[in-house]
PDB file of C-alpha atoms in Angstrom:
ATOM      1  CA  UNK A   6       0.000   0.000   0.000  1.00 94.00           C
ATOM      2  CA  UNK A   7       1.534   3.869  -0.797  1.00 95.00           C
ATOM      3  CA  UNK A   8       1.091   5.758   2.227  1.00 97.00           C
ATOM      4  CA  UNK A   9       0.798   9.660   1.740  1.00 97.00           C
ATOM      5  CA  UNK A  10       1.966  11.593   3.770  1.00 98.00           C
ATOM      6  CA  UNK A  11       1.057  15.370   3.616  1.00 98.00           C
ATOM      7  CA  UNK A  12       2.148  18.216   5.764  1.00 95.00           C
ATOM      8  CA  UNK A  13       2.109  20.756   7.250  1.00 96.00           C
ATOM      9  CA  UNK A  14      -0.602  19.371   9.099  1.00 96.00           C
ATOM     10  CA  UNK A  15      -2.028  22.584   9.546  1.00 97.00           C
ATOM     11  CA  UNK A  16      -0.863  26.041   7.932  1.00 97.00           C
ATOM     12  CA  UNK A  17      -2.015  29.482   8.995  1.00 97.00           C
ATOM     13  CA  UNK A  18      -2.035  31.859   6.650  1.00 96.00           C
ATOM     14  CA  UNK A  19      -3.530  35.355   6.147  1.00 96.00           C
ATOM     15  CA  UNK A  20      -5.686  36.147   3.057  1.00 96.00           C
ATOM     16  CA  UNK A  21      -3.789  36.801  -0.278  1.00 96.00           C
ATOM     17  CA  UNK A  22      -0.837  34.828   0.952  1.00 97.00           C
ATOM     18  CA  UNK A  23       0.785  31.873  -0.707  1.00 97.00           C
ATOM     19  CA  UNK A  24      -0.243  28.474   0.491  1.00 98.00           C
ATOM     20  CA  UNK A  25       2.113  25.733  -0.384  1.00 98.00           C
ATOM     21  CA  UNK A  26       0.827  22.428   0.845  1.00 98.00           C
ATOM     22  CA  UNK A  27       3.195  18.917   0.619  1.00 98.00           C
ATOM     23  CA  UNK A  28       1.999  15.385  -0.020  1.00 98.00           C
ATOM     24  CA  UNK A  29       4.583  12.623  -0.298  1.00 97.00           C
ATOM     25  CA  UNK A  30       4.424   9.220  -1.271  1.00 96.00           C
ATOM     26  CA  UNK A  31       6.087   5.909   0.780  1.00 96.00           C
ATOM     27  CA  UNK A  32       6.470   4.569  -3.417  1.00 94.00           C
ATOM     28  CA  UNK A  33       6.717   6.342  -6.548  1.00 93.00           C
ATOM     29  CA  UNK A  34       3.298   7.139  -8.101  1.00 93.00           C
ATOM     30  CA  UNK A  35       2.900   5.478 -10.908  1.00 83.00           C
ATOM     31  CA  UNK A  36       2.302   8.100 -14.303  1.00 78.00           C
ATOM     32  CA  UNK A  37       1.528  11.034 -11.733  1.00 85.00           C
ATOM     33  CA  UNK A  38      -1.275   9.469 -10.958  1.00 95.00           C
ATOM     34  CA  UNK A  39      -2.309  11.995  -8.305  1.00 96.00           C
ATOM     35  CA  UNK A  40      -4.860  14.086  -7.570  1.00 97.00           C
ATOM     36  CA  UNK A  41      -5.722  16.901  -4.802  1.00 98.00           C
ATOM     37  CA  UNK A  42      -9.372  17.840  -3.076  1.00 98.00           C
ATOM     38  CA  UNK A  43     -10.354  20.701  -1.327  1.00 98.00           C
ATOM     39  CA  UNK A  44     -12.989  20.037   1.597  1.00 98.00           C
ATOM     40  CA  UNK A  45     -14.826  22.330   3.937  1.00 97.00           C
ATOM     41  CA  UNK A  46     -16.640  21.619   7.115  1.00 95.00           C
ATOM     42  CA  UNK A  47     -19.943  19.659   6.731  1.00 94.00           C
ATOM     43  CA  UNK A  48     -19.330  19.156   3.065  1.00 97.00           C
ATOM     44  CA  UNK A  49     -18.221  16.589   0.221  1.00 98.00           C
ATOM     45  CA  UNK A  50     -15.002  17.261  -0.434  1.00 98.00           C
ATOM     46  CA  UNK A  51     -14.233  18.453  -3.632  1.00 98.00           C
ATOM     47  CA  UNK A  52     -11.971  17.544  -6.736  1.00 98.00           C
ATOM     48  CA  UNK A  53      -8.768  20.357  -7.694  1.00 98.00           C
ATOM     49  CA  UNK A  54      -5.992  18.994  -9.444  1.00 97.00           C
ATOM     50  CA  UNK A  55      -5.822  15.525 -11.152  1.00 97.00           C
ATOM     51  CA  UNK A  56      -2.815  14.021 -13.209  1.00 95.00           C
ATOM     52  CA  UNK A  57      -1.145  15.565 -10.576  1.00 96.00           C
ATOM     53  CA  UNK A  58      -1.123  19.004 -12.689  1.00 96.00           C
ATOM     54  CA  UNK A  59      -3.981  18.887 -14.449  1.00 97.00           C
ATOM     55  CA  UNK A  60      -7.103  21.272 -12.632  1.00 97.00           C
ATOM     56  CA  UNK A  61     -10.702  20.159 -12.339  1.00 97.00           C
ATOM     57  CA  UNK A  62     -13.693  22.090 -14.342  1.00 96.00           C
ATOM     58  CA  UNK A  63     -14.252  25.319 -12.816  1.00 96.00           C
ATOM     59  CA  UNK A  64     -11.491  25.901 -10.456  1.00 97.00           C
ATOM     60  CA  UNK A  65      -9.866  29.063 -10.505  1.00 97.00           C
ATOM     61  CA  UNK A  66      -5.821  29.263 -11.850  1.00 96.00           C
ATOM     62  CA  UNK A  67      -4.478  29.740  -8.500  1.00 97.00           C
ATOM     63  CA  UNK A  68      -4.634  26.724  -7.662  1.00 98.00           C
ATOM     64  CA  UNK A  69      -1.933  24.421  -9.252  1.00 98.00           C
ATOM     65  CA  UNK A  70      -0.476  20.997  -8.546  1.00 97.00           C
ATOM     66  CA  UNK A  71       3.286  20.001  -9.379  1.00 96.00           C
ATOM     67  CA  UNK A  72       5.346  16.961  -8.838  1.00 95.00           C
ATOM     68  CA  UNK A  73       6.032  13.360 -10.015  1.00 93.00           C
ATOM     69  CA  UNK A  74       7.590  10.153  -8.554  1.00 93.00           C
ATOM     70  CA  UNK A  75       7.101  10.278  -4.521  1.00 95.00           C
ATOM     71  CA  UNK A  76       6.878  14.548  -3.864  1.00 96.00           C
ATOM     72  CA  UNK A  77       3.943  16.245  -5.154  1.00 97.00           C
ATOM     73  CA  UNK A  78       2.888  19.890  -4.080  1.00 97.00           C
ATOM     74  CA  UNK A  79      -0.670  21.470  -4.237  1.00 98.00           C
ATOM     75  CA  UNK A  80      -0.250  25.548  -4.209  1.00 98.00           C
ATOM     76  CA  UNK A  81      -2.566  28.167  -3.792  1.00 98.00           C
ATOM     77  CA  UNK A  82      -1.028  31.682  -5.365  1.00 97.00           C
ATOM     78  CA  UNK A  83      -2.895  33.897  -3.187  1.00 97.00           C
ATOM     79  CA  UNK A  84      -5.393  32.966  -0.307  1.00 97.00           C
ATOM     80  CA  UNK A  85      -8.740  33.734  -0.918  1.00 97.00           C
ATOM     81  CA  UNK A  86     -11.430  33.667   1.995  1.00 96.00           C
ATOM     82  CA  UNK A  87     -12.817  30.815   0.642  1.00 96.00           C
ATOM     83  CA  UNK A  88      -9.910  28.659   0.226  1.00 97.00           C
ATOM     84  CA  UNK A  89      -9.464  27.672   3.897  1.00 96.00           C
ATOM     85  CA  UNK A  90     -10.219  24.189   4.047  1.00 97.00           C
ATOM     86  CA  UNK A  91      -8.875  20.741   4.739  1.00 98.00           C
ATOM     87  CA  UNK A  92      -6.872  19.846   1.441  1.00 98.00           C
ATOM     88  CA  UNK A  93      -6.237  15.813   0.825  1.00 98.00           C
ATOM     89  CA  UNK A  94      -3.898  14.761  -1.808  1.00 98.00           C
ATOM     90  CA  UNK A  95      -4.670  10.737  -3.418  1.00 97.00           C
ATOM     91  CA  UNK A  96      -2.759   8.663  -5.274  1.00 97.00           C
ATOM     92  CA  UNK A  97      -4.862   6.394  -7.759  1.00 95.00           C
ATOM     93  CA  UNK A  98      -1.746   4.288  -9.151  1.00 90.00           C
ATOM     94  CA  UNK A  99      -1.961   1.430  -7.502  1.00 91.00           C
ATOM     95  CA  UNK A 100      -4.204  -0.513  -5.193  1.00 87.00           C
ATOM     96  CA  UNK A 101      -5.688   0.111  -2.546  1.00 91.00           C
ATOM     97  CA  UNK A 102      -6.029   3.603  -3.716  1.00 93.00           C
ATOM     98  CA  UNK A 103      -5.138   5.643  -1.011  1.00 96.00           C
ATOM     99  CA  UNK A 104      -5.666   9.364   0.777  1.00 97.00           C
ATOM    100  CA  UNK A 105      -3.391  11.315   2.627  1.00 98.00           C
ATOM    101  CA  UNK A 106      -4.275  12.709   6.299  1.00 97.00           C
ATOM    102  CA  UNK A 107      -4.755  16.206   4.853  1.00 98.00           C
ATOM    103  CA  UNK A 108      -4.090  19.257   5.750  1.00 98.00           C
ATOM    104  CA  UNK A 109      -5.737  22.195   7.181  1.00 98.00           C
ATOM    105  CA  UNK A 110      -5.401  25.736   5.656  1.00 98.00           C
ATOM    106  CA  UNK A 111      -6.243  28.184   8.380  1.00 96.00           C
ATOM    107  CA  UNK A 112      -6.866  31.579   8.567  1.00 93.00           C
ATOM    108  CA  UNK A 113      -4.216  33.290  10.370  1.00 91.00           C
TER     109      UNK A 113
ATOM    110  CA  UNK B  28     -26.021  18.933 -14.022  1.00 95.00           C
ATOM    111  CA  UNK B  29     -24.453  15.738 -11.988  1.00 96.00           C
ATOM    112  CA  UNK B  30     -26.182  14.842  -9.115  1.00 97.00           C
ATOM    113  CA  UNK B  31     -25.618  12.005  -6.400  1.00 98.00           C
ATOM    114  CA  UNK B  32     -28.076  11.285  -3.728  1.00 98.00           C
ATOM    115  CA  UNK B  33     -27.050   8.986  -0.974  1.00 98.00           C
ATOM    116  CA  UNK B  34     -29.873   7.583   1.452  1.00 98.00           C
ATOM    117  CA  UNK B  35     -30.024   4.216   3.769  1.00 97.00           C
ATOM    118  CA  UNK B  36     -27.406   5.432   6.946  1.00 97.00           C
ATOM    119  CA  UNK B  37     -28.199   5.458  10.263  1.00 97.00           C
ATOM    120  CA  UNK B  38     -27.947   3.309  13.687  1.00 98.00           C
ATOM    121  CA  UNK B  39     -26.596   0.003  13.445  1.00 98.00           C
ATOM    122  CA  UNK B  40     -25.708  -2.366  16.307  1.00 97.00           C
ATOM    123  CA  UNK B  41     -22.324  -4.044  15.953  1.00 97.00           C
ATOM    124  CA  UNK B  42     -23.127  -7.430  13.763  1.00 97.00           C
ATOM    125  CA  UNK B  43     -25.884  -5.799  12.016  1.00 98.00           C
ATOM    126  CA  UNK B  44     -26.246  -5.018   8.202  1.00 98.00           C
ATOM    127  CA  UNK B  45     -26.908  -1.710   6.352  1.00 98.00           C
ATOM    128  CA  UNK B  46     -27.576  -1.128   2.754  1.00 98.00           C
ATOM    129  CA  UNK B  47     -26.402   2.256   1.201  1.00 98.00           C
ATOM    130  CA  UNK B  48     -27.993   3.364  -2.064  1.00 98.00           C
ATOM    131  CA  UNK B  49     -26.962   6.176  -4.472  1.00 98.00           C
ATOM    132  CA  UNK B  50     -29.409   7.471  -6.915  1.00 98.00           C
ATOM    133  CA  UNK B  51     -27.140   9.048 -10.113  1.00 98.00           C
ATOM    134  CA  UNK B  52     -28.647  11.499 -12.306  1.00 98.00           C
ATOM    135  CA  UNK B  53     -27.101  14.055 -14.919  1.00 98.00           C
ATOM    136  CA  UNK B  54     -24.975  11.852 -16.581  1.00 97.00           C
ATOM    137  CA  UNK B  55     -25.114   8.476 -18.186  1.00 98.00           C
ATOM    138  CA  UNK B  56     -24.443   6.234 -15.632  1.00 98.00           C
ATOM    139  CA  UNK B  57     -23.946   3.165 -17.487  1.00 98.00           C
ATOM    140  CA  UNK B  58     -20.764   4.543 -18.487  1.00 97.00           C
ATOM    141  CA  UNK B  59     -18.237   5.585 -15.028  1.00 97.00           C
ATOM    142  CA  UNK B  60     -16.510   3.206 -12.880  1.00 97.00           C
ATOM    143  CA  UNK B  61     -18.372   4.149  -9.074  1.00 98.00           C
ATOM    144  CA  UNK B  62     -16.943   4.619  -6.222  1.00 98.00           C
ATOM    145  CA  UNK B  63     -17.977   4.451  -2.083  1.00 98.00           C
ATOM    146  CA  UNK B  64     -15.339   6.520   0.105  1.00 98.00           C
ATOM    147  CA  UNK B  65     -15.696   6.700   3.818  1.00 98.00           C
ATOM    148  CA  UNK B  66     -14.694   9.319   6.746  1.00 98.00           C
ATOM    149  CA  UNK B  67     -14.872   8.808  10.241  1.00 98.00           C
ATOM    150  CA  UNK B  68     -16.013  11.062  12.595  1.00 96.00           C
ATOM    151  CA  UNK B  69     -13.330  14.047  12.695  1.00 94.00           C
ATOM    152  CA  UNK B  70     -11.256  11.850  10.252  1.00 96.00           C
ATOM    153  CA  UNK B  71      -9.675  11.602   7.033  1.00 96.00           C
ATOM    154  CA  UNK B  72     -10.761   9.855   4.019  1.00 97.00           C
ATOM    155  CA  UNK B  73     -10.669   5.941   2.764  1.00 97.00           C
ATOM    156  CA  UNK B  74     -11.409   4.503   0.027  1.00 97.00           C
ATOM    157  CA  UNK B  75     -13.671   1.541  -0.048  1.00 97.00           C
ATOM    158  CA  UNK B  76     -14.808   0.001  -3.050  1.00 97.00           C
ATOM    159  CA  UNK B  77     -15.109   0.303  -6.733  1.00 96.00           C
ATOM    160  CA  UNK B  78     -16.990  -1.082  -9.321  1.00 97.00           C
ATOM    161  CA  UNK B  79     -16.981  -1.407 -13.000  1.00 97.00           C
ATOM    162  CA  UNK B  80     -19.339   0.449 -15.596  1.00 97.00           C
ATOM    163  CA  UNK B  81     -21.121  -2.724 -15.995  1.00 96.00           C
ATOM    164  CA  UNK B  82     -20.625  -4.232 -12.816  1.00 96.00           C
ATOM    165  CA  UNK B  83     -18.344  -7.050 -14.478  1.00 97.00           C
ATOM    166  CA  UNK B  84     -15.236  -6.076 -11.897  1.00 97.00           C
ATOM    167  CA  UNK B  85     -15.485  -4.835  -8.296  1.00 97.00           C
ATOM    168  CA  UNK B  86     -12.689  -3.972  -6.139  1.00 96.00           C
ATOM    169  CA  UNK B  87     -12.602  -3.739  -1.828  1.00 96.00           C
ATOM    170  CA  UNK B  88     -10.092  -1.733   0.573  1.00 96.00           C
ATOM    171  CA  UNK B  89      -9.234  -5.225   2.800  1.00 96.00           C
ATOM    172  CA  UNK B  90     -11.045  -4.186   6.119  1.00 96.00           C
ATOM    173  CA  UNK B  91     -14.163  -4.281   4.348  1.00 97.00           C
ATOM    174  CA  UNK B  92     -13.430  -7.542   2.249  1.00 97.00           C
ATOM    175  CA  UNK B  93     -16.000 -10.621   2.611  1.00 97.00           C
ATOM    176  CA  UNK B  94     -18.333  -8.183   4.351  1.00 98.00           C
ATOM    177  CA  UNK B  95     -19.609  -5.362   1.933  1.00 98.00           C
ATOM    178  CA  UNK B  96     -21.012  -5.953  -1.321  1.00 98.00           C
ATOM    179  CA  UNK B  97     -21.058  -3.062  -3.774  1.00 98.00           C
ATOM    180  CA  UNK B  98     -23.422  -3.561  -7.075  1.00 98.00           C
ATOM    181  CA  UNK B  99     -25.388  -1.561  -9.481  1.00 98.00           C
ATOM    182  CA  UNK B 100     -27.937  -1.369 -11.164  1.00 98.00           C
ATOM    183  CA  UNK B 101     -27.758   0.797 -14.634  1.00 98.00           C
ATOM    184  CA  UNK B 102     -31.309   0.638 -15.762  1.00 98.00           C
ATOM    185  CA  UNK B 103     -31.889   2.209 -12.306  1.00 98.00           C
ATOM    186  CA  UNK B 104     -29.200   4.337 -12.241  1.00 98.00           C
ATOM    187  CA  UNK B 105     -28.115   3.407  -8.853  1.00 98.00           C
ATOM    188  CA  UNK B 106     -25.347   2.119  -6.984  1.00 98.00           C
ATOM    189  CA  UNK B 107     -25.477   0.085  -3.635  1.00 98.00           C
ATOM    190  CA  UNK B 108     -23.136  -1.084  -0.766  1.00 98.00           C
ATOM    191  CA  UNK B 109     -24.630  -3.890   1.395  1.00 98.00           C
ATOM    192  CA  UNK B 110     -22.659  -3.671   4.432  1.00 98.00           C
ATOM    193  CA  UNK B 111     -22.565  -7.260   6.870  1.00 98.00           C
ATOM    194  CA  UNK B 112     -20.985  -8.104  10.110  1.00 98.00           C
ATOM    195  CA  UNK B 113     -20.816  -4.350  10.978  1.00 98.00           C
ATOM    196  CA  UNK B 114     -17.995  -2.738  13.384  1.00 98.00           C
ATOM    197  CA  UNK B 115     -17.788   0.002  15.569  1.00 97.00           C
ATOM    198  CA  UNK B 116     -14.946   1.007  13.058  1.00 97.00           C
ATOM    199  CA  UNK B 117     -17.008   1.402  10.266  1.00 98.00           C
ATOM    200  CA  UNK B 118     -19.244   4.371  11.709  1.00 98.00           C
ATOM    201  CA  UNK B 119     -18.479   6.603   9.149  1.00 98.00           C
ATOM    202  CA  UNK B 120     -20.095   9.146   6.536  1.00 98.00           C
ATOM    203  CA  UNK B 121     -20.355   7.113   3.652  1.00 98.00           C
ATOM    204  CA  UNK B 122     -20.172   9.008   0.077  1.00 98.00           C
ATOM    205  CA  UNK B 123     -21.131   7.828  -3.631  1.00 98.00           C
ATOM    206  CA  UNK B 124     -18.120   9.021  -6.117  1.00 98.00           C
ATOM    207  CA  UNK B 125     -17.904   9.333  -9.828  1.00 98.00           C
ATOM    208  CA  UNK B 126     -14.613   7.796 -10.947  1.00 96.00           C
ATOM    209  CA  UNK B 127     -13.001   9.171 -13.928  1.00 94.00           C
ATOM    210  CA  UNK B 128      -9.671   8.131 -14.730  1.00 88.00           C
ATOM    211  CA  UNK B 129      -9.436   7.184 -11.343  1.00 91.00           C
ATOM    212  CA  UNK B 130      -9.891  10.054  -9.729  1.00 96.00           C
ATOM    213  CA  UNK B 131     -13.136  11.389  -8.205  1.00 97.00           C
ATOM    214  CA  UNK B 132     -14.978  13.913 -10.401  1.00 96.00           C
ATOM    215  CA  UNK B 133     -18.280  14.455  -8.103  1.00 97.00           C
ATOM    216  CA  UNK B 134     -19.206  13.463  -5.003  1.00 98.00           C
ATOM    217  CA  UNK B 135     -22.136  12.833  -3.484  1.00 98.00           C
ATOM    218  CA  UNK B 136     -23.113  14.785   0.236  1.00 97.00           C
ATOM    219  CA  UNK B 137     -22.634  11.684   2.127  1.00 98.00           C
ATOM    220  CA  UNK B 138     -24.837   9.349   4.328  1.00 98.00           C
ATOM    221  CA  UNK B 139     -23.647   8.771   8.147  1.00 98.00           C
ATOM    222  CA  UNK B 140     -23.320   5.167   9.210  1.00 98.00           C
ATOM    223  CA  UNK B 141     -23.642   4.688  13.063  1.00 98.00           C
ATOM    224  CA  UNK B 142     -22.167   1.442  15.115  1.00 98.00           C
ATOM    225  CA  UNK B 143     -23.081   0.970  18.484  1.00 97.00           C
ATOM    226  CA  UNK B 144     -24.772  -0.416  20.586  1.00 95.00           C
TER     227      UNK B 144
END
């Protein structure tokens, strides 16, 4: 099983700051197969950044995902109020297919 | 516009069963690989099964392995989990995904699973 491992575990931050959030894998992910959601309290989380790069339908460009092989990084230009949220990154490579803990963008 | 409804959570005593539907609409369902991904109370997310478009292949997370059952049915446009032999550690929001790719495109808002006695 590749075990993701994301930090910081939590990051406070101040509105139109840069978030830069971690997520690294025990194995190399296969193809970049990795993907990012964004999920706020009492909701479904929501889908970002697949292919590891590649952003979802509607979300805005400051959100963008980089990495390959076991370090990936999810970053967030400038903070917007609405962007604080729990942030998991998944790896869909190999089975099982498997979440990180997250990680909790706070306002500061 | 995508929409997935989850209904059938609630109390469960430990042992008991539970059967989770999903009712898709928006798309054509016949056509996506579905997902059901759990999170625990105050917890992070898990993975727990998959299933093919036409239900030929299914796939299980190995905690939940001999005792939940996903299916489908296309001409209803739903998806299912029976869940047997439940555990405390299964109390859990449960939510119906759209796989594409293998990632998860839409999610549904989640139905909450109880164990306990």
């Amino acid at each position: 099983e590749i075990v993701l491992t994301q930090s910081p575990g939590t990051l406070s931050l101040s509105p139109g700051e840069r978030a830069t959030l971690s997520c690294r894998a025990s194995q190399s992910v296969s193809s970049s197969y990795l993907a990012w959601y964004q999920q706020k309290p009492g909701q479904a989380p929501r889908l970002l950044i697949y292919g590891a790069s590649n952003r979802a339908t509607g979300i805005p460009d400051r959100f963008s995902g980089s990495g390959s092989g076991t370090d990936f990084t999810l970053t967030i230009s400038r903070l917007e109020p609405e962007d604080f949220a729990v942030y998991y990154c998944q790896q869909y490579g190999r089975s099982p297919e498997t979440f990180g803990q997250g990680t909790k963008v706070e306002i500061k | 516009e995508v929409q997935l409804v989850e209904s059938g959570g609630g109390l469960v005593q430990p042992g008991g069963s539970l059967r989770l539907s999903c009712a898709a609409s928006g798309f054509t369902f016949s056509n996506y690989w579905m997902t059901w991904v759990r999170q625990a109370p105050g917890k992070g997310l898990e993975w727990v099964a998959n299933i093919k478009e036409d239900g030929s292949e299914k796939y299980y997370v190995d905690s939940v392995k001999g005792r939940f059952t996903i299916s489908r049915d296309n001409a209803k446009n739903s998806l299912y989990l029976q869940m047997n032999s439940l555990r405390a550690e299964d109390t859990a929001v449960y939510y119906c995904v759209r796989r594409l790719g293998g990632w998860f495109d839409f999610w549904g808002q989640g139905t909450l699973v109880t164990v306990s006695s």
